[in-house]
């Protein structure tokens, strides 16, 4: 039977860091609204993407990976995630198919019991495993919690992405449209831009450095059709500053030009990017600096 009621509401993806939540969010929305990387704890904001279909509007909330916090920033991010849980209609708990179900997954699943939302399981990155491994994984996931549904997907190949959308929408309430037709995200432009710069800066850095990088857009103006952007890239120590800048500034230059291309795609204008590296000592543990950086 065709479901001819209009449904609109909120769904969120949760899961441990690196599970593929943001990549899946972008695949569903059809535009890059969340940055992604192979480093755990990439997402630091709650990002809303809106998918408009004929009979539905799905507001998809991408959240930071839930983890054992080691800094004040980590605690803030976990709090944010739990806040979102109480506000959404459907929660998709993400389990990467290429990693065994672990303690973090059990911990997150156990926390779902108290919530009013419909809880589904999403097995991500299925392109990385063979059918036998996937079958075993699906079984392990099904034993974790009484999920309303279990959907295997690949954001990279697109396999089952529409099926997942249909499942999420099915569990949304009947409701009038929540956002105007042409809105893809409610993230402010300056935040999206700062994130694209951070994504470029994450490329090729290792160990603790990815966590130490933060970006703030200080000023933006349009002059003769060129968007001029002045942004600060923060790290926590002088030694990190030299790494980010690189020999004769080569690394920073690469980061700048990669970010500029992405920002030009986003804005559809030419972009001039002025990027400064600054040290904010131990900002991840400092309430004042966290506030300044938007946390
Ligand atoms: N092969 C494959 N790789 C994927 C897929 N989805 C995500 N990845 C990769 O997995 C890594 C993590 O993806 P993200 O989307 O940043 O993961 P996340 O869950 O948002 O991570 P946090 O924001 O740190 O919690 C990236 O290197 C992605 O390219 C997929 O369907 N297939
Ligand atoms: Mg993410």
Short mmCIF file of C-alpha atoms and ligand atoms in Angstrom, two decimals:
data_model
loop_
_atom_site.label_atom_id
_atom_site.label_comp_id
_atom_site.label_asym_id
_atom_site.label_seq_id
_atom_site.Cartn_x
_atom_site.Cartn_y
_atom_site.Cartn_z
CA UNK A 1 0.00 0.00 0.00
CA UNK A 2 1.27 3.46 -0.80
CA UNK A 3 1.81 5.59 2.26
CA UNK A 4 0.18 8.85 1.19
CA UNK A 5 0.50 10.77 4.45
CA UNK A 6 3.15 13.45 4.81
CA UNK A 7 5.82 12.61 7.37
CA UNK A 8 8.42 14.94 8.81
CA UNK A 9 10.74 14.62 11.76
CA UNK A 10 14.18 14.04 13.15
CA UNK A 11 16.54 11.11 12.95
CA UNK A 12 20.09 10.89 14.20
CA UNK A 13 23.09 8.66 13.66
CA UNK A 14 25.08 7.69 16.70
CA UNK A 15 27.97 5.34 17.16
CA UNK A 16 31.58 5.18 18.15
CA UNK A 17 34.08 7.48 16.44
CA UNK A 18 34.94 6.60 12.82
CA UNK A 19 31.83 4.42 12.32
CA UNK A 20 30.93 6.31 9.12
CA UNK A 21 28.12 8.53 10.45
CA UNK A 22 29.11 11.72 8.65
CA UNK A 23 29.87 10.00 5.35
CA UNK A 24 26.42 8.43 5.49
CA UNK A 25 24.80 11.76 6.36
CA UNK A 26 26.39 13.35 3.28
CA UNK A 27 25.35 10.41 1.08
CA UNK A 28 21.73 10.73 2.19
CA UNK A 29 21.54 14.52 1.93
CA UNK A 30 23.38 14.42 -1.40
CA UNK A 31 25.71 17.23 -0.47
CA UNK A 32 28.74 17.58 1.73
CA UNK A 33 27.45 19.16 4.89
CA UNK A 34 29.59 17.23 7.36
CA UNK A 35 33.33 16.77 7.11
CA UNK A 36 34.78 13.28 7.30
CA UNK A 37 38.20 11.76 7.88
CA UNK A 38 39.86 8.50 8.79
CA UNK A 39 40.75 9.97 12.23
CA UNK A 40 38.41 9.16 15.11
CA UNK A 41 36.48 12.08 16.62
CA UNK A 42 36.27 14.17 13.48
CA UNK A 43 32.77 15.54 14.06
CA UNK A 44 32.50 18.11 16.84
CA UNK A 45 29.15 19.72 16.12
CA UNK A 46 25.63 18.53 15.87
CA UNK A 47 24.94 19.00 12.16
CA UNK A 48 21.45 18.95 10.72
CA UNK A 49 20.89 17.99 7.10
CA UNK A 50 17.45 18.09 5.51
CA UNK A 51 16.29 15.58 2.89
CA UNK A 52 13.21 16.68 0.95
CA UNK A 53 11.14 13.97 -0.72
CA UNK A 54 7.68 14.17 -2.20
CA UNK A 55 5.87 12.89 0.87
CA UNK A 56 8.40 13.52 3.59
CA UNK A 57 11.02 15.68 5.11
CA UNK A 58 13.79 13.91 6.97
CA UNK A 59 15.92 16.04 9.26
CA UNK A 60 19.07 14.04 9.78
CA UNK A 61 21.26 14.90 12.74
CA UNK A 62 24.89 13.84 12.55
CA UNK A 63 26.49 13.66 15.97
CA UNK A 64 30.06 13.33 17.25
CA UNK A 65 31.23 9.78 17.98
CA UNK A 66 30.46 8.71 21.52
CA UNK A 67 33.69 7.88 23.35
CA UNK A 68 35.34 7.78 26.74
CA UNK A 69 36.19 11.45 27.27
CA UNK A 70 39.72 12.48 28.20
CA UNK A 71 39.25 16.24 27.96
CA UNK A 72 36.61 18.83 28.74
CA UNK A 73 35.93 19.00 25.00
CA UNK A 74 35.27 15.25 24.98
CA UNK A 75 32.80 15.59 27.85
CA UNK A 76 31.01 18.44 26.09
CA UNK A 77 30.72 16.41 22.88
CA UNK A 78 29.26 13.39 24.68
CA UNK A 79 26.73 15.65 26.45
CA UNK A 80 25.71 17.05 23.06
CA UNK A 81 25.10 13.57 21.70
CA UNK A 82 22.88 12.58 24.62
CA UNK A 83 20.92 15.82 24.30
CA UNK A 84 20.12 14.93 20.68
CA UNK A 85 18.88 11.44 21.67
CA UNK A 86 16.04 12.91 23.65
CA UNK A 87 14.89 15.14 20.78
CA UNK A 88 14.69 12.80 17.80
CA UNK A 89 12.04 10.38 16.52
CA UNK A 90 14.43 7.74 15.20
CA UNK A 91 17.97 6.80 16.18
CA UNK A 92 20.23 4.86 13.84
CA UNK A 93 23.00 3.23 15.83
CA UNK A 94 25.93 2.74 13.45
CA UNK A 95 28.19 -0.32 13.53
CA UNK A 96 31.06 -0.50 11.02
CA UNK A 97 30.95 -3.88 9.25
CA UNK A 98 34.73 -4.10 9.06
CA UNK A 99 35.26 -4.05 12.82
CA UNK A 100 34.03 -6.56 15.37
CA UNK A 101 31.27 -5.49 17.73
CA UNK A 102 33.09 -4.16 20.77
CA UNK A 103 32.66 -2.70 24.21
CA UNK A 104 31.87 0.75 22.89
CA UNK A 105 29.03 -0.69 20.78
CA UNK A 106 27.60 -2.62 23.73
CA UNK A 107 27.78 0.47 25.89
CA UNK A 108 25.93 2.63 23.36
CA UNK A 109 23.27 -0.03 22.70
CA UNK A 110 22.57 -0.40 26.42
CA UNK A 111 21.91 3.32 26.68
CA UNK A 112 19.15 3.09 24.06
CA UNK A 113 16.77 1.26 26.38
CA UNK A 114 15.56 4.38 28.20
CA UNK A 115 14.73 6.42 25.10
CA UNK A 116 11.36 7.07 23.50
CA UNK A 117 12.72 7.13 19.94
CA UNK A 118 12.53 4.13 17.59
CA UNK A 119 15.96 2.52 17.62
CA UNK A 120 17.32 0.92 14.46
CA UNK A 121 20.75 -0.53 13.74
CA UNK A 122 22.76 0.59 10.72
CA UNK A 123 25.64 -1.63 9.66
CA UNK A 124 27.97 0.70 7.75
CA UNK A 125 30.83 0.20 5.26
CA UNK A 126 29.49 -3.14 3.94
CA UNK A 127 31.59 -2.67 0.78
CA UNK A 128 34.63 -3.55 2.91
CA UNK A 129 33.56 -7.09 3.88
CA UNK A 130 32.55 -10.36 2.20
CA UNK A 131 29.00 -11.76 2.57
CA UNK A 132 29.98 -14.35 5.20
CA UNK A 133 31.62 -11.73 7.44
CA UNK A 134 28.62 -9.47 6.98
CA UNK A 135 26.22 -12.26 7.95
CA UNK A 136 28.16 -12.92 11.16
CA UNK A 137 28.29 -9.22 11.92
CA UNK A 138 24.53 -8.79 11.43
CA UNK A 139 23.96 -11.64 13.86
CA UNK A 140 26.27 -10.07 16.48
CA UNK A 141 24.49 -6.74 16.10
CA UNK A 142 21.06 -8.33 16.42
CA UNK A 143 22.13 -9.85 19.75
CA UNK A 144 23.10 -6.47 21.20
CA UNK A 145 19.66 -4.96 21.47
CA UNK A 146 16.10 -5.45 20.26
CA UNK A 147 16.46 -3.12 17.28
CA UNK A 148 13.29 -2.26 15.35
CA UNK A 149 15.21 -2.94 12.11
CA UNK A 150 18.76 -3.67 11.00
CA UNK A 151 19.90 -2.08 7.74
CA UNK A 152 23.26 -2.83 6.12
CA UNK A 153 24.53 0.03 3.91
CA UNK A 154 27.53 1.42 2.11
CA UNK A 155 27.78 5.19 1.86
CA UNK A 156 30.68 4.79 -0.57
CA UNK A 157 28.96 2.50 -3.12
CA UNK A 158 25.48 3.82 -2.36
CA UNK A 159 24.25 0.27 -1.65
CA UNK A 160 20.96 0.38 0.32
CA UNK A 161 21.19 4.11 1.09
CA UNK A 162 17.67 4.68 -0.27
CA UNK A 163 16.41 1.66 1.68
CA UNK A 164 17.80 3.22 4.85
CA UNK A 165 16.07 6.51 4.01
CA UNK A 166 12.76 4.67 3.54
CA UNK A 167 13.17 2.93 6.90
CA UNK A 168 13.98 6.19 8.70
CA UNK A 169 11.05 8.00 7.09
CA UNK A 170 8.65 5.16 7.93
CA UNK A 171 9.28 5.82 11.61
CA UNK A 172 8.75 9.59 11.44
CA UNK A 173 5.46 11.05 12.69
CA UNK A 174 2.80 12.55 10.46
CA UNK A 175 3.63 16.22 10.46
CA UNK A 176 3.62 19.30 8.28
CA UNK A 177 6.85 20.32 6.58
CA UNK A 178 9.44 21.61 9.09
CA UNK A 179 11.87 23.49 6.83
CA UNK A 180 11.42 25.48 3.59
CA UNK A 181 11.92 23.52 0.34
CA UNK A 182 15.39 24.69 -0.55
CA UNK A 183 17.15 24.37 2.81
CA UNK A 184 19.80 21.63 2.87
CA UNK A 185 21.28 22.40 6.29
CA UNK A 186 20.83 24.96 9.04
CA UNK A 187 24.56 25.15 9.73
CA UNK A 188 25.77 28.75 9.37
CA UNK A 189 28.03 29.29 6.37
CA UNK A 190 30.96 30.37 8.54
CA UNK A 191 30.82 27.08 10.45
CA UNK A 192 30.70 25.02 7.25
CA UNK A 193 33.72 26.95 5.96
CA UNK A 194 35.69 26.52 9.20
CA UNK A 195 34.93 22.79 9.04
CA UNK A 196 36.18 22.49 5.45
CA UNK A 197 39.44 24.14 6.51
CA UNK A 198 39.73 21.75 9.46
CA UNK A 199 39.08 18.79 7.16
CA UNK A 200 41.91 19.87 4.87
CA UNK A 201 44.19 20.35 7.88
CA UNK A 202 43.41 16.84 9.19
CA UNK A 203 44.77 15.26 6.03
CA UNK A 204 48.13 13.64 6.74
CA UNK A 205 48.52 14.64 10.40
CA UNK A 206 48.90 11.97 13.04
CA UNK A 207 48.73 11.02 16.72
CA UNK A 208 47.28 13.70 18.95
CA UNK A 209 47.49 16.51 16.41
CA UNK A 210 44.10 15.93 14.73
CA UNK A 211 42.40 16.48 18.09
CA UNK A 212 44.37 19.67 18.75
CA UNK A 213 43.26 21.44 15.58
CA UNK A 214 40.40 23.93 15.69
CA UNK A 215 39.40 26.53 13.11
CA UNK A 216 37.54 29.80 13.49
CA UNK A 217 36.46 32.06 10.63
CA UNK A 218 37.12 35.59 11.86
CA UNK A 219 35.89 37.66 8.94
CA UNK A 220 34.21 37.21 5.60
CA UNK A 221 33.39 39.73 2.88
CA UNK A 222 32.54 39.74 -0.81
CA UNK A 223 34.56 42.11 -3.02
CA UNK A 224 34.22 42.15 -6.83
CA UNK A 225 32.68 38.68 -6.83
CA UNK A 226 35.48 37.19 -4.70
CA UNK A 227 34.69 35.96 -1.20
CA UNK A 228 37.51 36.97 1.13
CA UNK A 229 37.82 34.75 4.16
CA UNK A 230 40.09 35.39 7.13
CA UNK A 231 40.44 32.34 9.34
CA UNK A 232 42.54 31.23 12.30
CA UNK A 233 43.74 27.66 12.66
CA UNK A 234 44.42 26.84 16.31
CA UNK A 235 46.75 24.20 17.69
CA UNK A 236 47.74 23.54 21.30
CA UNK A 237 51.54 23.75 21.24
CA UNK A 238 54.36 25.53 19.38
CA UNK A 239 55.69 22.20 18.11
CA UNK A 240 52.31 21.51 16.50
CA UNK A 241 52.37 24.92 14.90
CA UNK A 242 55.60 24.09 13.04
CA UNK A 243 54.14 20.77 11.84
CA UNK A 244 50.99 22.42 10.51
CA UNK A 245 52.95 25.14 8.74
CA UNK A 246 55.56 22.73 7.33
CA UNK A 247 58.94 23.49 5.77
CA UNK A 248 58.84 26.99 4.28
CA UNK A 249 55.08 27.02 4.80
CA UNK A 250 54.53 24.25 2.25
CA UNK A 251 51.99 22.27 4.30
CA UNK A 252 49.89 25.26 5.21
CA UNK A 253 49.85 26.27 1.57
CA UNK A 254 48.51 22.85 0.56
CA UNK A 255 45.87 22.97 3.28
CA UNK A 256 44.84 26.44 2.11
CA UNK A 257 44.52 25.51 -1.54
CA UNK A 258 42.63 22.27 -0.82
CA UNK A 259 40.23 24.09 1.51
CA UNK A 260 39.80 26.90 -1.01
CA UNK A 261 38.64 24.47 -3.71
CA UNK A 262 36.06 22.95 -1.35
CA UNK A 263 34.85 26.36 -0.20
CA UNK A 264 34.50 27.52 -3.81
CA UNK A 265 32.32 24.45 -4.46
CA UNK A 266 30.20 25.31 -1.44
CA UNK A 267 29.76 29.02 -2.15
CA UNK A 268 29.85 28.99 -5.94
CA UNK A 269 32.11 32.05 -5.96
CA UNK A 270 35.85 32.56 -6.23
CA UNK A 271 37.51 32.53 -2.83
CA UNK A 272 40.50 34.25 -1.33
CA UNK A 273 41.56 32.48 1.84
CA UNK A 274 43.83 34.05 4.43
CA UNK A 275 44.83 31.40 6.95
CA UNK A 276 46.77 32.07 10.18
CA UNK A 277 48.10 29.47 12.58
CA UNK A 278 47.85 30.34 16.27
CA UNK A 279 48.61 28.53 19.49
CA UNK A 280 45.87 28.27 22.12
CA UNK A 281 47.57 26.34 24.92
CA UNK A 282 45.61 23.20 25.94
CA UNK A 283 42.36 24.61 24.55
CA UNK A 284 40.61 21.22 24.76
CA UNK A 285 40.77 21.45 28.58
CA UNK A 286 40.19 25.17 29.04
CA UNK A 287 36.56 26.32 29.50
CA UNK A 288 37.29 29.89 28.38
CA UNK A 289 39.04 28.88 25.18
CA UNK A 290 36.40 26.24 24.46
CA UNK A 291 33.74 28.92 24.65
CA UNK A 292 35.68 31.12 22.27
CA UNK A 293 35.96 28.23 19.82
CA UNK A 294 32.23 27.64 19.94
CA UNK A 295 31.90 24.72 22.37
N1 LIG B 1 34.82 1.83 2.43
C1 LIG B 1 34.00 2.64 3.09
N2 LIG B 1 34.52 3.59 3.90
C2 LIG B 1 33.67 4.40 4.56
C3 LIG B 1 32.25 4.29 4.41
N3 LIG B 1 31.69 5.23 5.21
C4 LIG B 1 32.70 5.90 5.79
N4 LIG B 1 33.91 5.41 5.41
C5 LIG B 1 35.24 5.88 5.83
O1 LIG B 1 35.35 5.76 7.24
C6 LIG B 1 36.09 6.85 7.81
C7 LIG B 1 35.27 7.52 8.89
O2 LIG B 1 34.12 8.13 8.32
P1 LIG B 1 33.33 9.32 9.01
O3 LIG B 1 32.08 9.48 8.23
O4 LIG B 1 34.21 10.51 9.21
O5 LIG B 1 33.02 8.64 10.43
P2 LIG B 1 32.21 9.27 11.68
O6 LIG B 1 31.43 8.15 12.28
O7 LIG B 1 31.46 10.47 11.26
O8 LIG B 1 33.41 9.64 12.65
P3 LIG B 1 33.42 10.73 13.89
O9 LIG B 1 32.90 12.01 13.38
O10 LIG B 1 34.88 10.77 14.23
O11 LIG B 1 32.61 10.12 14.98
C8 LIG B 1 36.43 7.77 6.65
O12 LIG B 1 37.75 7.50 6.24
C9 LIG B 1 35.41 7.38 5.57
O13 LIG B 1 35.89 7.60 4.26
C10 LIG B 1 31.74 3.27 3.53
O14 LIG B 1 30.54 3.08 3.34
N5 LIG B 1 32.67 2.49 2.91
MG1 LIG B 2 31.57 12.38 11.93
#
